[in-house]
CSV table of C-alpha atoms in Angstrom, one decimal:
chain,number,residue,atom,x,y,z
A,26,MET,CA,0.0,0.0,0.0
A,27,GLU,CA,1.2,3.5,-0.8
A,28,HIS,CA,2.6,5.3,2.2
A,29,LEU,CA,0.4,8.3,3.1
A,30,GLY,CA,2.0,11.5,4.1
A,31,PRO,CA,2.2,12.9,7.7
A,32,VAL,CA,0.1,15.5,9.4
A,33,GLU,CA,2.5,18.4,8.9
A,34,GLY,CA,2.2,20.5,12.1
A,35,MET,CA,-1.6,19.9,12.1
A,36,ALA,CA,-1.9,22.2,9.1
A,37,VAL,CA,-1.9,20.5,5.7
A,38,ILE,CA,-4.1,17.4,5.4
A,39,ASN,CA,-3.1,14.9,2.7
A,40,GLU,CA,-6.2,14.3,0.5
A,41,THR,CA,-5.6,10.5,0.2
A,42,ARG,CA,-5.3,10.2,3.9
A,43,LYS,CA,-8.5,12.2,4.3
A,44,SER,CA,-10.4,10.0,2.0
A,45,PHE,CA,-9.4,7.0,4.0
A,46,TRP,CA,-10.6,8.4,7.4
A,47,LEU,CA,-13.7,10.3,6.2
A,48,ASP,CA,-16.7,9.1,8.3
A,49,ARG,CA,-14.8,6.1,9.6
A,50,PRO,CA,-16.1,5.1,13.1
A,51,THR,CA,-13.0,5.3,15.2
A,52,LEU,CA,-12.5,4.6,19.0
A,53,VAL,CA,-9.6,6.3,20.9
A,54,THR,CA,-9.0,5.1,24.4
A,55,GLY,CA,-7.0,7.4,26.6
A,56,CYS,CA,-8.0,10.3,24.3
A,57,SER,CA,-7.2,13.0,26.9
A,58,GLY,CA,-3.6,12.0,27.3
A,59,ILE,CA,-0.7,13.6,25.3
A,60,LEU,CA,-0.8,11.2,22.4
A,61,GLY,CA,-4.6,10.7,22.6
A,62,SER,CA,-5.2,14.5,22.4
A,63,TRP,CA,-3.1,15.0,19.3
A,64,LEU,CA,-4.2,11.8,17.6
A,65,THR,CA,-7.9,12.6,18.2
A,66,ARG,CA,-7.4,16.1,16.8
A,67,SER,CA,-5.8,14.7,13.7
A,68,LEU,CA,-8.6,12.2,13.2
A,69,VAL,CA,-11.3,14.9,13.6
A,70,ASP,CA,-9.5,17.1,11.1
A,71,LEU,CA,-9.4,14.1,8.7
A,72,GLY,CA,-13.2,13.7,9.0
A,73,ALA,CA,-13.3,10.5,11.1
A,74,ASP,CA,-16.3,9.8,13.3
A,75,VAL,CA,-14.4,9.7,16.6
A,76,VAL,CA,-15.5,8.2,19.9
A,77,GLY,CA,-13.3,8.9,22.9
A,78,LEU,CA,-13.2,6.9,26.1
A,79,VAL,CA,-12.3,9.0,29.1
A,80,ARG,CA,-12.0,7.9,32.7
A,81,ASP,CA,-11.0,11.2,34.4
A,82,TRP,CA,-12.0,14.8,33.5
A,83,VAL,CA,-8.8,16.7,32.8
A,84,PRO,CA,-9.7,20.3,31.9
A,85,GLN,CA,-6.0,21.3,31.3
A,86,SER,CA,-5.6,18.6,28.6
A,87,GLU,CA,-4.8,19.5,25.0
A,88,LEU,CA,-8.0,17.7,24.1
A,89,VAL,CA,-10.0,20.4,26.0
A,90,ARG,CA,-7.7,23.3,25.3
A,91,SER,CA,-7.7,22.8,21.6
A,92,GLY,CA,-11.5,22.5,21.4
A,93,THR,CA,-11.3,18.9,20.1
A,94,LEU,CA,-13.4,17.6,23.0
A,95,ASP,CA,-16.4,19.4,21.5
A,96,ARG,CA,-16.0,17.7,18.2
A,97,VAL,CA,-16.1,14.1,19.3
A,98,ARG,CA,-18.4,11.8,21.1
A,99,ILE,CA,-17.2,11.1,24.6
A,100,VAL,CA,-18.0,8.0,26.7
A,101,ARG,CA,-17.1,8.2,30.4
A,102,GLY,CA,-15.8,4.8,31.5
A,103,ASP,CA,-13.0,2.7,32.8
A,104,LEU,CA,-11.0,0.1,30.9
A,105,ARG,CA,-11.5,-2.3,33.7
A,106,ASP,CA,-15.3,-2.4,32.9
A,107,GLY,CA,-15.7,-4.9,30.1
A,108,ASP,CA,-19.5,-4.2,29.8
A,109,VAL,CA,-18.8,-0.5,29.0
A,110,LEU,CA,-16.3,-1.5,26.3
A,111,LEU,CA,-18.6,-4.0,24.6
A,112,ARG,CA,-21.3,-1.3,24.6
A,113,VAL,CA,-19.0,1.2,22.9
A,114,PHE,CA,-17.9,-1.2,20.2
A,115,SER,CA,-21.4,-2.4,19.4
A,116,GLU,CA,-23.4,0.8,19.8
A,117,TYR,CA,-21.0,3.0,17.9
A,118,GLU,CA,-20.2,0.2,15.4
A,119,ILE,CA,-16.4,0.7,15.8
A,120,ASP,CA,-14.4,0.1,12.6
A,121,THR,CA,-11.0,1.2,13.9
A,122,CYS,CA,-9.6,1.3,17.4
A,123,PHE,CA,-6.5,3.0,18.8
A,124,HIS,CA,-5.9,1.6,22.3
A,125,LEU,CA,-3.8,4.2,24.1
A,126,GLY,CA,-5.5,4.2,27.6
A,127,ALA,CA,-3.0,3.2,30.3
A,128,GLN,CA,-1.2,4.2,33.5
A,129,THR,CA,2.0,5.5,32.0
A,130,ILE,CA,4.1,6.8,34.9
A,131,VAL,CA,7.0,4.5,36.0
A,132,SER,CA,7.2,6.0,39.5
A,133,ILE,CA,3.5,5.5,40.1
A,134,ALA,CA,3.8,1.8,38.9
A,135,ASN,CA,6.7,1.3,41.3
A,136,ARG,CA,4.8,2.8,44.2
A,137,THR,CA,1.4,1.1,43.6
A,138,PRO,CA,1.8,-1.7,41.1
A,139,VAL,CA,-1.7,-3.3,41.3
A,140,PRO,CA,-3.7,-0.3,39.8
A,141,THR,CA,-1.1,-0.2,36.9
A,142,PHE,CA,-1.5,-3.9,36.3
A,143,GLU,CA,-5.3,-3.5,36.3
A,144,SER,CA,-5.4,-0.6,33.9
A,145,ASN,CA,-2.7,-1.8,31.5
A,146,ILE,CA,-3.2,-5.6,31.5
A,147,GLN,CA,-6.8,-6.2,32.4
A,148,GLY,CA,-7.8,-3.1,30.5
A,149,THR,CA,-6.2,-4.5,27.4
A,150,TRP,CA,-7.8,-7.9,27.5
A,151,ASN,CA,-11.2,-6.3,28.3
A,152,LEU,CA,-10.9,-4.1,25.2
A,153,LEU,CA,-9.7,-6.9,22.9
A,154,GLU,CA,-12.4,-9.3,24.2
A,155,ALA,CA,-15.1,-6.6,23.6
A,156,ALA,CA,-13.8,-6.2,20.0
A,157,ARG,CA,-13.8,-10.0,19.5
A,158,GLN,CA,-17.4,-10.2,20.7
A,159,TRP,CA,-18.5,-7.3,18.5
A,160,GLY,CA,-16.7,-8.9,15.6
A,161,ALA,CA,-16.8,-6.1,13.0
A,162,THR,CA,-13.7,-4.0,13.8
A,163,LYS,CA,-11.3,-4.0,10.9
A,164,ARG,CA,-8.1,-2.8,12.7
A,165,ILE,CA,-6.9,-2.3,16.3
A,166,VAL,CA,-3.6,-0.6,17.1
A,167,VAL,CA,-2.5,-1.3,20.6
A,168,ALA,CA,0.1,1.0,22.3
A,169,SER,CA,2.8,-1.0,23.9
A,170,SER,CA,6.2,0.6,24.6
A,171,ASP,CA,10.0,0.1,24.3
A,172,LYS,CA,9.8,-0.7,28.0
A,173,ALA,CA,8.1,-4.0,27.1
A,174,TYR,CA,11.5,-5.3,26.0
A,175,GLY,CA,13.0,-5.0,29.4
A,176,ASP,CA,16.8,-5.0,29.8
A,177,HIS,CA,18.9,-6.3,26.9
A,178,GLU,CA,22.6,-6.2,26.3
A,179,SER,CA,22.2,-6.0,22.6
A,180,LEU,CA,20.8,-2.6,21.4
A,181,PRO,CA,19.0,-1.1,19.6
A,182,TYR,CA,15.9,-3.3,20.2
A,183,SER,CA,14.5,-4.9,17.1
A,184,GLU,CA,10.9,-6.3,17.0
A,185,SER,CA,12.3,-9.8,17.4
A,186,ALA,CA,13.8,-9.1,20.8
A,187,PRO,CA,12.1,-11.0,23.6
A,188,LEU,CA,9.7,-9.2,25.9
A,189,GLN,CA,11.2,-9.5,29.3
A,190,GLY,CA,10.0,-6.6,31.6
A,191,ARG,CA,11.2,-7.0,35.2
A,192,HIS,CA,9.8,-3.9,37.0
A,193,PRO,CA,6.1,-3.1,37.4
A,194,TYR,CA,5.5,-0.7,34.5
A,195,ASP,CA,7.7,-2.7,32.1
A,196,VAL,CA,5.9,-5.9,33.0
A,197,SER,CA,2.5,-4.3,32.5
A,198,LYS,CA,3.5,-3.4,28.9
A,199,SER,CA,5.2,-6.8,28.2
A,200,CYS,CA,1.9,-8.5,29.3
A,201,ALA,CA,-0.4,-6.2,27.4
A,202,ASP,CA,1.8,-6.7,24.3
A,203,LEU,CA,1.6,-10.5,24.6
A,204,ILE,CA,-2.1,-10.5,25.2
A,205,ALA,CA,-2.6,-8.4,22.0
A,206,MET,CA,-0.6,-11.0,20.1
A,207,THR,CA,-2.7,-13.8,21.6
A,208,TYR,CA,-5.9,-12.2,20.3
A,209,ALA,CA,-4.3,-11.8,16.8
A,210,HIS,CA,-2.9,-15.3,16.5
A,211,THR,CA,-5.6,-17.3,18.3
A,212,TYR,CA,-8.8,-15.5,17.4
A,213,GLY,CA,-7.8,-13.7,14.1
A,214,LEU,CA,-8.5,-10.3,15.6
A,215,PRO,CA,-6.8,-7.6,13.4
A,216,VAL,CA,-4.4,-6.3,16.0
A,217,ALA,CA,-1.0,-4.7,15.6
A,218,VAL,CA,1.2,-3.4,18.3
A,219,THR,CA,3.3,-0.2,18.5
A,220,ARG,CA,6.5,0.1,20.6
A,221,CYS,CA,7.6,3.7,20.7
A,222,GLY,CA,10.5,5.5,22.2
A,223,ASN,CA,10.1,8.1,24.9
A,224,MET,CA,7.5,10.5,23.5
A,225,TYR,CA,7.5,14.2,24.3
A,226,GLY,CA,5.4,17.2,23.1
A,227,GLY,CA,2.9,19.8,24.2
A,228,GLY,CA,0.1,18.5,26.4
A,229,ASP,CA,2.1,16.2,28.7
A,230,LEU,CA,1.1,17.3,32.1
A,231,ASN,CA,3.0,14.7,34.0
A,232,TRP,CA,5.6,17.1,35.5
A,233,ASN,CA,7.8,14.3,36.8
A,234,ARG,CA,8.7,13.3,33.3
A,235,ILE,CA,11.9,14.8,32.1
A,236,VAL,CA,10.7,17.0,29.2
A,237,PRO,CA,7.7,18.8,30.8
A,238,GLY,CA,9.4,19.0,34.2
A,239,THR,CA,12.6,20.5,32.7
A,240,MET,CA,10.7,23.0,30.5
A,241,ARG,CA,8.4,24.2,33.4
A,242,SER,CA,11.4,24.8,35.6
A,243,LEU,CA,13.3,26.7,33.0
A,244,LEU,CA,10.4,28.8,32.0
A,245,ARG,CA,10.0,29.8,35.6
A,246,GLY,CA,13.7,30.6,35.9
A,247,ASP,CA,14.5,27.6,38.1
A,248,PRO,CA,17.3,25.0,37.5
A,249,PRO,CA,15.9,21.7,36.3
A,250,VAL,CA,16.1,18.6,38.5
A,251,ILE,CA,17.3,15.2,37.2
A,252,ARG,CA,16.2,12.3,39.5
A,253,SER,CA,18.7,9.9,38.0
A,254,ASP,CA,22.4,10.4,37.6
A,255,GLY,CA,21.8,11.6,34.0
A,256,SER,CA,23.6,8.8,32.3
A,257,MET,CA,20.7,6.7,31.2
A,258,ARG,CA,20.2,6.6,27.4
A,259,ARG,CA,16.8,6.8,25.7
A,260,ASP,CA,15.4,7.5,22.3
A,261,TYR,CA,13.1,10.6,22.3
A,262,ILE,CA,10.5,11.2,19.6
A,263,TYR,CA,8.0,14.1,19.0
A,264,VAL,CA,4.3,13.4,19.5
A,265,LEU,CA,3.3,14.5,16.0
A,266,ASP,CA,5.7,11.9,14.5
A,267,ILE,CA,4.0,9.3,16.7
A,268,VAL,CA,0.6,10.5,15.5
A,269,ASP,CA,1.8,10.0,11.9
A,270,ALA,CA,3.1,6.6,12.8
A,271,TYR,CA,-0.2,5.4,14.2
A,272,LEU,CA,-2.2,6.7,11.2
A,273,THR,CA,0.3,5.2,8.8
A,274,LEU,CA,0.1,1.8,10.5
A,275,ALA,CA,-3.7,1.8,10.7
A,276,GLU,CA,-4.0,2.8,7.1
A,277,ALA,CA,-1.8,-0.1,6.1
A,278,MET,CA,-3.9,-2.7,8.0
A,279,VAL,CA,-6.2,-3.5,5.1
A,280,ASP,CA,-7.8,-7.0,4.9
A,281,GLY,CA,-5.9,-8.2,7.9
A,282,ALA,CA,-2.5,-6.9,6.8
A,283,TYR,CA,0.1,-6.7,9.6
A,284,SER,CA,-2.2,-8.4,12.1
A,285,GLY,CA,-0.1,-9.9,14.9
A,286,GLU,CA,2.9,-7.7,14.0
A,287,ALA,CA,4.7,-5.2,16.2
A,288,PHE,CA,6.4,-2.1,15.0
A,289,ASN,CA,9.1,0.1,16.6
A,290,PHE,CA,8.8,3.8,16.2
A,291,GLY,CA,11.6,6.1,17.2
A,292,LEU,CA,14.0,8.8,16.1
A,293,ASP,CA,16.9,6.3,16.1
A,294,HIS,CA,19.1,8.9,17.9
A,295,PRO,CA,19.6,7.9,21.5
A,296,LEU,CA,20.7,10.5,24.1
A,297,THR,CA,21.6,10.5,27.7
A,298,VAL,CA,19.2,12.2,30.0
A,299,LEU,CA,21.8,14.9,30.7
A,300,GLU,CA,22.3,15.5,27.0
A,301,LEU,CA,18.6,15.9,26.5
A,302,VAL,CA,18.3,18.4,29.4
A,303,ASN,CA,21.2,20.4,28.1
A,304,GLU,CA,19.5,20.6,24.7
A,305,ILE,CA,16.4,21.9,26.4
A,306,ILE,CA,18.4,24.4,28.5
A,307,ALA,CA,20.1,25.7,25.3
A,308,ILE,CA,16.7,26.8,23.7
A,309,SER,CA,15.2,28.1,27.0
A,310,PRO,CA,15.0,31.7,28.2
A,311,HIS,CA,17.7,30.8,30.8
A,312,PRO,CA,20.6,29.1,29.0
A,313,GLU,CA,22.9,30.0,32.0
A,314,LEU,CA,21.2,27.5,34.3
A,315,ARG,CA,22.6,24.2,35.2
A,316,PRO,CA,20.7,21.0,36.2
A,317,ILE,CA,20.6,19.6,39.7
A,318,VAL,CA,21.5,15.9,39.5
A,319,LEU,CA,20.0,13.9,42.4
A,320,GLY,CA,21.0,10.3,41.4
A,321,GLU,CA,18.0,8.9,43.2
A,322,ALA,CA,16.1,7.0,40.5
A,323,VAL,CA,15.4,3.3,41.1
A,324,ASN,CA,14.0,0.4,39.1
A,325,GLU,CA,14.9,2.1,35.8
A,326,ILE,CA,16.9,0.4,33.0
A,327,GLN,CA,20.2,2.0,32.1
A,328,ASP,CA,19.9,2.1,28.3
A,329,GLN,CA,16.8,1.6,26.1
A,330,TYR,CA,16.5,2.6,22.5
A,331,LEU,CA,14.9,1.2,19.3
A,332,SER,CA,15.5,0.5,15.7
A,333,SER,CA,12.8,1.7,13.4
A,334,ASP,CA,14.1,-0.1,10.4
A,335,LYS,CA,11.0,-2.4,10.1
A,336,ALA,CA,8.6,0.6,10.0
A,337,GLN,CA,10.8,2.3,7.4
A,338,ARG,CA,10.9,-0.8,5.2
A,339,LEU,CA,7.3,-2.0,5.4
A,340,LEU,CA,5.4,1.1,6.1
A,341,GLY,CA,7.6,3.8,4.5
A,342,TRP,CA,7.5,5.7,7.8
A,343,GLN,CA,10.2,7.8,9.4
A,344,ALA,CA,10.1,10.7,11.8
A,345,LYS,CA,9.8,14.1,10.1
A,346,HIS,CA,10.9,16.3,13.1
A,347,THR,CA,14.4,16.6,14.3
A,348,LEU,CA,15.0,16.7,18.0
A,349,SER,CA,15.7,20.4,17.9
A,350,ASP,CA,12.5,21.2,15.9
A,351,GLY,CA,10.4,19.0,18.2
A,352,LEU,CA,11.8,20.5,21.4
A,353,ALA,CA,11.3,24.1,20.1
A,354,GLU,CA,7.7,23.5,19.3
A,355,THR,CA,7.2,21.8,22.7
A,356,MET,CA,8.9,24.7,24.5
A,357,ALA,CA,6.5,27.1,22.8
A,358,TRP,CA,3.5,25.1,23.8
A,359,TYR,CA,4.6,25.1,27.5
A,360,ALA,CA,5.3,28.8,27.4
A,361,SER,CA,1.8,29.5,26.2
A,362,TYR,CA,0.3,27.0,28.6
A,363,LEU,CA,2.0,28.3,31.7
A,364,GLU,CA,1.4,31.9,30.8
A,365,ALA,CA,-2.3,31.2,30.5
A,366,ALA,CA,-2.4,29.1,33.7
A,367,GLU,CA,-0.5,31.6,35.8
A,368,ALA,CA,-2.6,34.5,34.5
């Protein structure tokens, strides 16, 4: 299938892509999160008939701030409630599903693992079972993570690397990933899995993450704080490139294509945490500041980064934003957000 172009800064809509999504009943779980907000906005702009599943009301989310919330049908519910999910699939006749809903904070998973397991593991099997019972969904894209791979000596991860999470968040993603594959291979459900690098972008309100926390500190004139020793290496990728990756994969899943497959999506340019923070400091209003390095992080893998070769070969996908471009757009978003919030 021809590769369809990206959503360029939410401005220019590719006409071929628009014709694919026009009036398509599409469910987005976790639609008020950072990725869910931007993906939902793109789908609405493309003309899709979007249903969003929301557990908590987050008025500061990009979904609300952008006005996208008023353009979609919202179902209030919890992924742990299988009856709600079955009702959504059947009543809204869902054709396409992006399953993004999850507990995504590593420190929360370490502190209270059971709610993370319930949301990420039980929530995934509930959604897939609802789709199986409904029986008419043509494509389901399940959000896994590079964390699902766990700790490997050989890097970057390829999709053939075993899933061997050890810590609570990593295990929750390994399990959800394997459950998705079970539904694809055992029941023929059209499911594909995404494993993305560390995503950043405007709309991430989890301030203990490195990008939003660092940017908020710098915009307020405070030195940023690094919980780890700064040496851990990760692959960081801009949210709009991930939106394009999800749309590209879903569009390619015609007649069961890529069912039971996993795809890595990343920038393929790993950095240490300290290198990333210094990049952010350099474009901030306070380039003279220096980070405070605590060296206190626990239960985090030293180095994790991906190879996106499979996505490039089979889907024709690659990231369109450089790290500097993505960070600049993200810094502008947080400057606007904090100015409005503090006013």
